[in-house]
Amino acid sequence: MGLTALPPTGPSPTLAIHVYTPREVYGTVGSHVTLSCSFWSSEWISEDISITWHFQAEGSRDSISIFHYAKGQPYIDDVGSFKERMEWVGNPRRKDGSIVIHNLDYTDNGTFTCDVKNPPDIVGKSSQVTLYVLEKVPTRYGVVLGSIIGGVLLLVALLVAVVYLLRFCWLRRQAVLQRRLSAMEKGKLQRSAKDASKRSRQPPVLYAMLDHSRSAKAAAEKKSKGAPGEARKDKK
Amino acid sequence: MDASPPRGSPGEMGEGMLPRRSGAGGGCPVVSCGVVSDTTARMLLLLLGIIVLHVTVLVLLFVSTIVSQWLVNGGQTADLWQNCTSGTGAIFQCLTSSTNEWLQSVQAMMILSVIFSVLSLFLFFCQLFTLTKGGRFYLTGIFQILAGLCVMSGAAIFTVRHTDWHEASENTSYGFAYILAWLAFPLALASGIIYVILRKRE
């Protein structure tokens, strides 16, 4: 949906009126659609400004006038095919000449032309917008209801499952660490029970691990060397 | 009850959840003595109060969801499920309500709130017997709070969007089912918060 901009032509490009509308507009049957038209004029907006909309139905060669704004008064179609369906929502002071078509029908497919004249600035090209009226398939009753209920319940169940899984993993990790720590301490206790007199304070876990590896080596040494190995170990 | 372990740790609500079993060498258990001690009576009262609050919320939600009287206009009542007109005497002519998506979302929210509240009650009784001492009724409280939020969003969506499928007329006023829905919201929230704060005591 792009804007049809008017390329400036001639020696003085600003002395013309520029009209902008979207290229295409889509609407669904029965709903309403806004045909927006904005313009740029090099002159001040005067009281004599006139805005007109024409409609050329799809497949037809005739372009009929459906809206006219002049001398501060909007004139809406009240006898043609847009009778009681059109609404003027524009504001010439704000350079807006938009109209709204309500209760769309398939016969509204076609091209709408917006034309603005702001005396003395009257030279310019009008702009066209093509309206496509599409059919909307109504969803069956209960689709929205069921999907909301199912979605929310699924989400809540998922969250609860995730939270419980995380807690379970965390607790298991704690249990494993606890077991490892108690096993290390048990090994240390057995070792220090063997040398009765000298008993050092409980070192932190890291040192306990180091001690364990060293004590394994020391135990092997002790078997071969005897008492002096213990004295060396106690210094640590 | 003198030899029992001390009652309060900071952060508890002051009273326990279940009657304490008698410790070694002190007091007497509730049943065998025949006299209910003061603290156990208070605990039972608290438990009863909480259950009564929860059941009240549940009843409010059920009535608000099932009775189709969210809008009243003279002899006509409308939403959530059917629009009824009272003809001569007690003759009602009822039609199904609109199939608008927003009405469907309000219906979905009300049904969800009832489901969450029922689940919360069921979980409460589960957690009452399986929770460790000092544990909190997180799951129960969260489901009850969810029920409250669902009711609020349903009522709010209805308030904002009900003109989409009803022409606004001067005589339409809100029916009692709509008011019950708004009443259920703070009660459900309060009930859920109480569950979250409460700690289980043996």
Short mmCIF file of C-alpha atoms in Angstrom, two decimals:
data_model
loop_
_atom_site.label_atom_id
_atom_site.label_comp_id
_atom_site.label_asym_id
_atom_site.label_seq_id
_atom_site.Cartn_x
_atom_site.Cartn_y
_atom_site.Cartn_z
CA MET A 1 0.00 0.00 0.00
CA GLY A 2 2.12 2.81 -1.19
CA LEU A 3 1.39 6.43 -1.62
CA THR A 4 1.10 7.71 -5.13
CA ALA A 5 3.28 10.77 -5.02
CA LEU A 6 3.13 13.29 -7.77
CA PRO A 7 6.47 13.83 -9.51
CA PRO A 8 6.98 17.55 -9.92
CA THR A 9 6.98 18.66 -13.56
CA GLY A 10 7.75 22.01 -15.23
CA PRO A 11 10.05 24.86 -14.29
CA SER A 12 8.28 25.69 -11.01
CA PRO A 13 7.51 22.36 -9.34
CA THR A 14 6.03 23.84 -6.18
CA LEU A 15 3.33 25.87 -7.92
CA ALA A 16 0.96 22.96 -8.25
CA ILE A 17 -1.31 21.09 -5.98
CA HIS A 18 -0.21 17.59 -4.94
CA VAL A 19 -2.74 14.98 -3.95
CA TYR A 20 -1.79 11.80 -2.11
CA THR A 21 -3.82 8.65 -1.57
CA PRO A 22 -2.86 5.04 -0.87
CA ARG A 23 -2.58 2.87 -3.94
CA GLU A 24 -4.80 0.04 -2.73
CA VAL A 25 -7.20 -0.40 0.13
CA TYR A 26 -8.69 -3.64 1.37
CA GLY A 27 -11.96 -4.10 3.22
CA THR A 28 -14.18 -6.97 4.27
CA VAL A 29 -17.83 -7.32 3.40
CA GLY A 30 -20.08 -5.56 5.87
CA SER A 31 -17.34 -3.59 7.57
CA HIS A 32 -16.21 -0.05 6.89
CA VAL A 33 -13.12 1.35 5.20
CA THR A 34 -11.43 4.75 5.26
CA LEU A 35 -10.36 6.24 1.92
CA SER A 36 -7.74 8.74 2.96
CA CYS A 37 -6.75 11.62 0.76
CA SER A 38 -4.23 14.27 1.72
CA PHE A 39 -2.92 17.14 -0.33
CA TRP A 40 -0.22 19.74 -0.43
CA SER A 41 -0.84 23.20 -1.78
CA SER A 42 1.55 26.09 -2.22
CA GLU A 43 -1.18 28.58 -1.43
CA TRP A 44 -2.97 29.14 1.81
CA ILE A 45 -6.09 27.03 2.24
CA SER A 46 -8.83 29.36 1.15
CA GLU A 47 -12.57 29.29 1.59
CA ASP A 48 -12.94 28.37 -2.10
CA ILE A 49 -11.19 25.06 -1.72
CA SER A 50 -13.03 22.18 -3.37
CA ILE A 51 -12.56 18.44 -2.83
CA THR A 52 -14.29 15.87 -5.01
CA TRP A 53 -14.40 12.10 -5.05
CA HIS A 54 -15.28 10.07 -8.15
CA PHE A 55 -16.00 6.38 -8.34
CA GLN A 56 -15.41 4.08 -11.29
CA ALA A 57 -16.82 0.63 -10.70
CA GLU A 58 -14.75 -2.37 -11.69
CA GLY A 59 -15.41 -3.23 -15.31
CA SER A 60 -17.25 0.00 -15.95
CA ARG A 61 -16.03 2.94 -18.00
CA ASP A 62 -18.09 5.59 -16.27
CA SER A 63 -16.73 7.65 -13.45
CA ILE A 64 -19.50 9.01 -11.29
CA SER A 65 -19.14 11.80 -8.81
CA ILE A 66 -19.98 10.74 -5.29
CA PHE A 67 -18.71 13.52 -3.05
CA HIS A 68 -18.16 17.22 -3.34
CA TYR A 69 -16.89 19.75 -0.83
CA ALA A 70 -17.17 23.43 -1.66
CA LYS A 71 -17.47 26.73 0.20
CA GLY A 72 -17.01 24.98 3.51
CA GLN A 73 -19.88 22.55 2.93
CA PRO A 74 -19.61 18.82 2.31
CA TYR A 75 -22.13 17.29 -0.12
CA ILE A 76 -22.52 13.55 0.32
CA ASP A 77 -24.17 11.17 -2.13
CA ASP A 78 -27.76 10.71 -1.01
CA VAL A 79 -29.32 9.27 -4.17
CA GLY A 80 -26.71 6.99 -5.64
CA SER A 81 -25.25 3.65 -4.63
CA PHE A 82 -23.44 5.13 -1.63
CA LYS A 83 -26.61 6.56 -0.17
CA GLU A 84 -26.43 6.65 3.63
CA ARG A 85 -23.16 4.73 3.59
CA MET A 86 -20.67 7.52 3.21
CA GLU A 87 -19.23 9.75 5.88
CA TRP A 88 -17.04 12.82 5.56
CA VAL A 89 -14.17 12.65 8.00
CA GLY A 90 -11.81 15.09 6.38
CA ASN A 91 -10.63 18.51 7.43
CA PRO A 92 -9.45 20.85 4.67
CA ARG A 93 -7.66 23.08 7.15
CA ARG A 94 -5.54 20.05 8.08
CA LYS A 95 -5.08 19.15 4.41
CA ASP A 96 -7.15 16.02 4.82
CA GLY A 97 -9.93 15.05 2.46
CA SER A 98 -10.81 11.54 3.63
CA ILE A 99 -14.14 9.78 3.46
CA VAL A 100 -15.40 6.58 5.09
CA ILE A 101 -17.58 3.99 3.35
CA HIS A 102 -19.68 1.86 5.70
CA ASN A 103 -21.28 -1.53 5.15
CA LEU A 104 -19.14 -2.58 2.23
CA ASP A 105 -20.52 -4.68 -0.58
CA TYR A 106 -19.01 -6.43 -3.58
CA THR A 107 -20.38 -3.71 -5.86
CA ASP A 108 -17.99 -1.27 -4.20
CA ASN A 109 -15.00 -2.86 -5.90
CA GLY A 110 -13.41 -0.24 -8.13
CA THR A 111 -11.31 2.88 -8.34
CA PHE A 112 -11.90 6.02 -6.29
CA THR A 113 -10.39 9.31 -7.45
CA CYS A 114 -9.66 12.20 -5.10
CA ASP A 115 -9.42 15.64 -6.65
CA VAL A 116 -8.58 18.81 -4.78
CA LYS A 117 -8.64 22.35 -6.10
CA ASN A 118 -7.46 25.26 -4.04
CA PRO A 119 -7.91 28.52 -6.00
CA PRO A 120 -5.66 30.06 -7.29
CA ASP A 121 -3.67 26.82 -7.05
CA ILE A 122 -5.60 24.63 -9.44
CA VAL A 123 -3.01 22.93 -11.60
CA GLY A 124 -2.31 19.40 -10.42
CA LYS A 125 -3.05 15.75 -10.88
CA SER A 126 -5.69 13.90 -8.94
CA SER A 127 -4.89 10.63 -7.21
CA GLN A 128 -6.56 7.25 -7.39
CA VAL A 129 -7.07 4.45 -4.91
CA THR A 130 -8.38 0.99 -5.74
CA LEU A 131 -10.74 -0.64 -3.29
CA TYR A 132 -10.78 -4.43 -2.97
CA VAL A 133 -13.67 -5.93 -1.04
CA LEU A 134 -12.80 -9.33 0.38
CA GLU A 135 -14.94 -12.01 1.90
CA LYS A 136 -14.41 -12.73 5.56
CA VAL A 137 -15.00 -16.29 6.65
CA PRO A 138 -16.67 -16.22 10.05
CA THR A 139 -15.07 -18.60 12.51
CA ARG A 140 -17.37 -21.16 14.04
CA TYR A 141 -18.61 -20.63 17.52
CA GLY A 142 -16.41 -22.23 20.12
CA VAL A 143 -13.09 -21.95 18.32
CA VAL A 144 -12.00 -18.90 20.29
CA LEU A 145 -13.46 -20.29 23.51
CA GLY A 146 -11.76 -23.65 23.22
CA SER A 147 -8.42 -22.27 22.13
CA ILE A 148 -8.23 -19.79 25.01
CA ILE A 149 -9.10 -22.42 27.61
CA GLY A 150 -6.77 -25.03 26.13
CA GLY A 151 -3.91 -22.60 25.68
CA VAL A 152 -4.01 -21.22 29.20
CA LEU A 153 -4.32 -24.65 30.82
CA LEU A 154 -1.41 -25.96 28.76
CA LEU A 155 0.73 -22.99 29.66
CA VAL A 156 0.04 -23.35 33.38
CA ALA A 157 0.70 -27.09 33.29
CA LEU A 158 3.99 -26.50 31.47
CA LEU A 159 5.14 -23.89 33.97
CA VAL A 160 4.31 -26.08 36.95
CA ALA A 161 6.12 -29.04 35.34
CA VAL A 162 9.20 -26.94 34.62
CA VAL A 163 9.33 -25.58 38.18
CA TYR A 164 9.02 -29.02 39.69
CA LEU A 165 11.67 -30.43 37.34
CA LEU A 166 14.12 -27.69 38.27
CA ARG A 167 13.51 -28.25 41.96
CA PHE A 168 13.93 -31.99 41.57
CA CYS A 169 17.26 -31.59 39.73
CA TRP A 170 18.53 -29.09 42.28
CA LEU A 171 17.63 -31.33 45.21
CA ARG A 172 19.31 -34.29 43.57
CA ARG A 173 22.46 -32.27 43.01
CA GLN A 174 22.43 -31.26 46.67
CA ALA A 175 22.07 -34.90 47.72
CA VAL A 176 24.99 -36.00 45.55
CA LEU A 177 27.24 -33.28 46.91
CA GLN A 178 26.22 -34.13 50.45
CA ARG A 179 27.05 -37.79 49.95
CA ARG A 180 30.43 -36.97 48.48
CA LEU A 181 31.27 -34.66 51.36
CA SER A 182 30.26 -37.17 54.01
CA ALA A 183 32.26 -39.93 52.29
CA MET A 184 35.34 -37.73 52.28
CA GLU A 185 34.93 -36.88 55.92
CA LYS A 186 34.44 -40.52 56.80
CA GLY A 187 37.68 -41.40 55.01
CA LYS A 188 39.49 -38.64 56.87
CA LEU A 189 38.09 -39.77 60.22
CA GLN A 190 39.31 -43.32 59.62
CA ARG A 191 42.74 -42.03 58.79
CA SER A 192 43.03 -39.75 61.81
CA ALA A 193 41.74 -42.49 64.12
CA LYS A 194 44.82 -44.50 63.19
CA ASP A 195 47.28 -41.85 64.48
CA ALA A 196 45.77 -41.41 67.91
CA SER A 197 47.53 -38.41 69.46
CA LYS A 198 47.84 -35.82 66.72
CA ARG A 199 44.59 -34.66 65.27
CA SER A 200 44.35 -31.54 63.19
CA ARG A 201 41.31 -29.34 62.73
CA GLN A 202 38.87 -30.11 59.97
CA PRO A 203 40.21 -28.37 56.88
CA PRO A 204 37.79 -26.98 54.28
CA VAL A 205 36.50 -29.18 51.49
CA LEU A 206 39.18 -28.32 48.96
CA TYR A 207 41.95 -29.17 51.37
CA ALA A 208 40.05 -32.30 52.34
CA MET A 209 40.21 -33.43 48.72
CA LEU A 210 43.88 -32.68 48.50
CA ASP A 211 44.47 -34.41 51.81
CA HIS A 212 42.65 -37.44 50.61
CA SER A 213 44.81 -37.83 47.54
CA ARG A 214 47.94 -37.20 49.52
CA SER A 215 46.82 -39.50 52.29
CA ALA A 216 46.31 -42.27 49.79
CA LYS A 217 49.90 -41.84 48.68
CA ALA A 218 51.05 -41.53 52.28
CA ALA A 219 49.22 -44.69 53.21
CA ALA A 220 51.03 -46.49 50.43
CA GLU A 221 54.32 -45.03 51.65
CA LYS A 222 53.49 -45.90 55.22
CA LYS A 223 53.07 -49.51 54.36
CA SER A 224 56.57 -49.60 52.94
CA LYS A 225 58.35 -47.07 55.20
CA GLY A 226 56.53 -47.08 58.50
CA ALA A 227 56.41 -44.27 61.17
CA PRO A 228 58.50 -41.49 59.57
CA GLY A 229 55.87 -41.16 56.83
CA GLU A 230 53.31 -40.12 59.39
CA ALA A 231 55.47 -37.35 60.80
CA ARG A 232 55.92 -35.89 57.33
CA LYS A 233 52.14 -35.97 56.77
CA ASP A 234 51.35 -34.26 60.09
CA LYS A 235 53.30 -31.16 59.13
CA LYS A 236 50.72 -30.54 56.39
CA MET B 1 2.02 -28.64 76.28
CA ASP B 2 5.02 -27.24 78.18
CA ALA B 3 7.56 -29.71 76.91
CA SER B 4 6.60 -29.18 73.26
CA PRO B 5 9.01 -27.40 70.94
CA PRO B 6 8.75 -23.59 70.85
CA ARG B 7 5.94 -22.20 68.75
CA GLY B 8 7.03 -19.19 66.89
CA SER B 9 9.76 -18.58 64.41
CA PRO B 10 9.73 -15.08 62.92
CA GLY B 11 7.74 -14.82 59.74
CA GLU B 12 5.02 -17.27 60.65
CA MET B 13 1.49 -16.21 61.01
CA GLY B 14 1.61 -16.89 64.70
CA GLU B 15 -0.67 -19.85 64.64
CA GLY B 16 -0.02 -23.27 63.25
CA MET B 17 -2.05 -25.17 60.74
CA LEU B 18 -2.69 -28.53 62.32
CA PRO B 19 -3.09 -29.59 65.92
CA ARG B 20 0.30 -30.54 67.30
CA ARG B 21 0.92 -34.07 68.45
CA SER B 22 1.88 -34.12 72.08
CA GLY B 23 5.58 -34.18 72.77
CA ALA B 24 7.16 -36.64 75.12
CA GLY B 25 6.14 -35.98 78.63
CA GLY B 26 3.82 -33.07 78.19
CA GLY B 27 0.17 -32.26 77.61
CA CYS B 28 -2.35 -34.62 76.28
CA PRO B 29 -3.43 -35.37 72.73
CA VAL B 30 -6.68 -33.80 71.65
CA VAL B 31 -8.77 -36.92 71.34
CA SER B 32 -7.82 -38.88 74.41
CA CYS B 33 -8.25 -36.11 76.92
CA GLY B 34 -11.66 -35.12 75.71
CA VAL B 35 -10.84 -31.46 76.22
CA VAL B 36 -9.69 -29.40 73.27
CA SER B 37 -6.86 -27.13 74.23
CA ASP B 38 -6.94 -23.46 73.41
CA THR B 39 -4.32 -23.41 70.66
CA THR B 40 -5.71 -26.40 68.83
CA ALA B 41 -9.14 -24.81 68.89
CA ARG B 42 -7.69 -21.69 67.34
CA MET B 43 -5.90 -23.70 64.69
CA LEU B 44 -9.03 -25.62 63.80
CA LEU B 45 -10.96 -22.37 63.60
CA LEU B 46 -8.37 -20.92 61.26
CA LEU B 47 -8.50 -23.99 59.08
CA LEU B 48 -12.29 -23.84 59.01
CA GLY B 49 -12.25 -20.13 58.18
CA ILE B 50 -9.88 -20.65 55.28
CA ILE B 51 -11.95 -23.48 53.85
CA VAL B 52 -15.16 -21.44 54.22
CA LEU B 53 -13.56 -18.53 52.36
CA HIS B 54 -12.43 -20.80 49.57
CA VAL B 55 -15.85 -22.44 49.23
CA THR B 56 -17.47 -18.99 49.18
CA VAL B 57 -15.23 -17.93 46.32
CA LEU B 58 -16.05 -21.16 44.51
CA VAL B 59 -19.79 -20.66 44.92
CA LEU B 60 -19.57 -17.05 43.73
CA LEU B 61 -17.65 -18.11 40.65
CA PHE B 62 -20.06 -20.92 39.85
CA VAL B 63 -23.15 -18.74 40.16
CA SER B 64 -21.63 -15.89 38.22
CA THR B 65 -20.60 -18.19 35.38
CA ILE B 66 -23.75 -20.26 35.09
CA VAL B 67 -26.54 -17.74 35.62
CA SER B 68 -27.11 -15.75 32.44
CA GLN B 69 -27.81 -12.38 33.97
CA TRP B 70 -24.91 -10.08 33.22
CA LEU B 71 -27.09 -7.44 31.58
CA VAL B 72 -30.64 -6.55 32.52
CA ASN B 73 -32.98 -4.42 30.47
CA GLY B 74 -36.54 -4.28 31.75
CA GLY B 75 -37.87 -7.79 31.27
CA GLN B 76 -34.90 -8.95 29.25
CA THR B 77 -31.74 -10.53 30.59
CA ALA B 78 -28.67 -11.21 28.53
CA ASP B 79 -25.29 -12.94 28.66
CA LEU B 80 -23.20 -14.95 29.13
CA TRP B 81 -24.90 -17.91 27.55
CA GLN B 82 -28.38 -16.88 26.52
CA ASN B 83 -30.58 -13.86 26.11
CA CYS B 84 -34.00 -14.31 27.62
CA THR B 85 -37.13 -12.23 27.33
CA SER B 86 -39.90 -12.69 29.83
CA GLY B 87 -43.18 -12.75 27.98
CA THR B 88 -46.56 -12.66 29.64
CA GLY B 89 -46.43 -14.15 33.09
CA ALA B 90 -43.54 -16.54 33.68
CA ILE B 91 -42.99 -17.50 30.05
CA PHE B 92 -39.40 -17.07 29.00
CA GLN B 93 -38.17 -17.01 25.45
CA CYS B 94 -34.50 -17.66 25.31
CA LEU B 95 -32.02 -17.41 22.45
CA THR B 96 -28.35 -18.23 22.48
CA SER B 97 -26.09 -15.26 22.98
CA SER B 98 -24.02 -13.77 20.20
CA THR B 99 -20.99 -15.60 18.77
CA ASN B 100 -18.79 -12.55 19.09
CA GLU B 101 -15.12 -13.33 19.82
CA TRP B 102 -15.00 -11.02 22.80
CA LEU B 103 -18.01 -12.71 24.39
CA GLN B 104 -16.31 -16.04 23.81
CA SER B 105 -13.20 -14.76 25.56
CA VAL B 106 -15.29 -13.65 28.56
CA GLN B 107 -16.88 -17.10 28.68
CA ALA B 108 -13.43 -18.70 28.48
CA MET B 109 -12.08 -16.57 31.33
CA MET B 110 -15.03 -17.40 33.61
CA ILE B 111 -14.71 -21.12 32.91
CA LEU B 112 -10.97 -20.95 33.54
CA SER B 113 -11.50 -19.20 36.86
CA VAL B 114 -13.88 -21.94 38.01
CA ILE B 115 -11.40 -24.63 36.91
CA PHE B 116 -8.52 -22.96 38.74
CA SER B 117 -10.51 -22.52 41.92
CA VAL B 118 -11.62 -26.16 41.97
CA LEU B 119 -8.04 -27.29 41.30
CA SER B 120 -6.86 -25.04 44.10
CA LEU B 121 -9.28 -26.60 46.59
CA PHE B 122 -8.22 -30.08 45.54
CA LEU B 123 -4.53 -29.16 45.81
CA PHE B 124 -5.12 -27.65 49.24
CA PHE B 125 -6.35 -30.94 50.63
CA CYS B 126 -3.50 -32.77 48.90
CA GLN B 127 -0.86 -30.45 50.30
CA LEU B 128 -2.42 -30.54 53.74
CA PHE B 129 -1.42 -34.17 54.08
CA THR B 130 1.76 -34.31 52.00
CA LEU B 131 3.58 -31.07 52.72
CA THR B 132 6.62 -31.15 54.99
CA LYS B 133 6.52 -29.26 58.24
CA GLY B 134 7.15 -25.55 57.73
CA GLY B 135 6.28 -25.75 54.07
CA ARG B 136 4.06 -23.25 52.35
CA PHE B 137 0.97 -23.82 50.25
CA TYR B 138 2.49 -22.20 47.19
CA LEU B 139 0.69 -24.22 44.56
CA THR B 140 -2.71 -23.76 46.19
CA GLY B 141 -2.20 -20.03 46.57
CA ILE B 142 -0.96 -19.57 43.03
CA PHE B 143 -3.95 -21.36 41.52
CA GLN B 144 -6.36 -19.34 43.62
CA ILE B 145 -4.65 -16.10 42.61
CA LEU B 146 -4.85 -17.22 38.97
CA ALA B 147 -8.57 -17.82 39.41
CA GLY B 148 -8.94 -14.28 40.75
CA LEU B 149 -7.03 -12.81 37.84
CA CYS B 150 -9.13 -14.75 35.35
CA VAL B 151 -12.37 -13.45 36.86
CA MET B 152 -11.05 -9.91 36.81
CA SER B 153 -9.97 -10.06 33.18
CA GLY B 154 -13.27 -11.64 32.17
CA ALA B 155 -15.33 -8.98 33.90
CA ALA B 156 -13.09 -6.21 32.56
CA ILE B 157 -13.30 -7.45 28.97
CA PHE B 158 -17.08 -7.66 29.34
CA THR B 159 -17.33 -4.14 30.71
CA VAL B 160 -15.32 -2.66 27.88
CA ARG B 161 -16.65 -4.68 24.96
CA HIS B 162 -20.26 -5.51 25.69
CA THR B 163 -21.47 -2.76 23.36
CA ASP B 164 -20.01 -4.73 20.46
CA TRP B 165 -22.82 -7.25 20.49
CA HIS B 166 -25.56 -5.26 22.25
CA GLU B 167 -26.96 -1.98 21.06
CA ALA B 168 -26.50 0.49 23.85
CA SER B 169 -29.82 1.57 25.25
CA GLU B 170 -30.60 3.72 28.24
CA ASN B 171 -32.34 1.13 30.36
CA THR B 172 -29.65 -1.54 30.32
CA SER B 173 -28.05 -2.07 33.68
CA TYR B 174 -25.68 -4.69 34.99
CA GLY B 175 -27.25 -7.82 36.43
CA PHE B 176 -26.40 -9.56 39.67
CA ALA B 177 -24.18 -12.19 38.04
CA TYR B 178 -21.89 -9.40 36.83
CA ILE B 179 -21.70 -7.94 40.34
CA LEU B 180 -20.92 -11.38 41.80
CA ALA B 181 -18.04 -11.69 39.38
CA TRP B 182 -16.50 -8.45 40.57
CA LEU B 183 -17.12 -9.54 44.17
CA ALA B 184 -15.34 -12.84 43.62
CA PHE B 185 -12.17 -11.13 42.41
CA PRO B 186 -10.89 -9.55 45.66
CA LEU B 187 -12.04 -12.53 47.71
CA ALA B 188 -10.13 -14.93 45.47
CA LEU B 189 -7.04 -12.74 45.59
CA ALA B 190 -7.19 -12.52 49.38
CA SER B 191 -7.71 -16.25 49.69
CA GLY B 192 -4.74 -16.95 47.44
CA ILE B 193 -2.48 -14.58 49.35
CA ILE B 194 -3.48 -16.20 52.64
CA TYR B 195 -2.46 -19.58 51.24
CA VAL B 196 0.89 -18.27 50.12
CA ILE B 197 1.66 -16.70 53.50
CA LEU B 198 0.45 -19.65 55.57
CA ARG B 199 2.92 -22.21 56.81
CA LYS B 200 2.12 -25.78 57.63
CA ARG B 201 2.84 -26.89 61.15
CA GLU B 202 2.76 -30.43 62.35
#
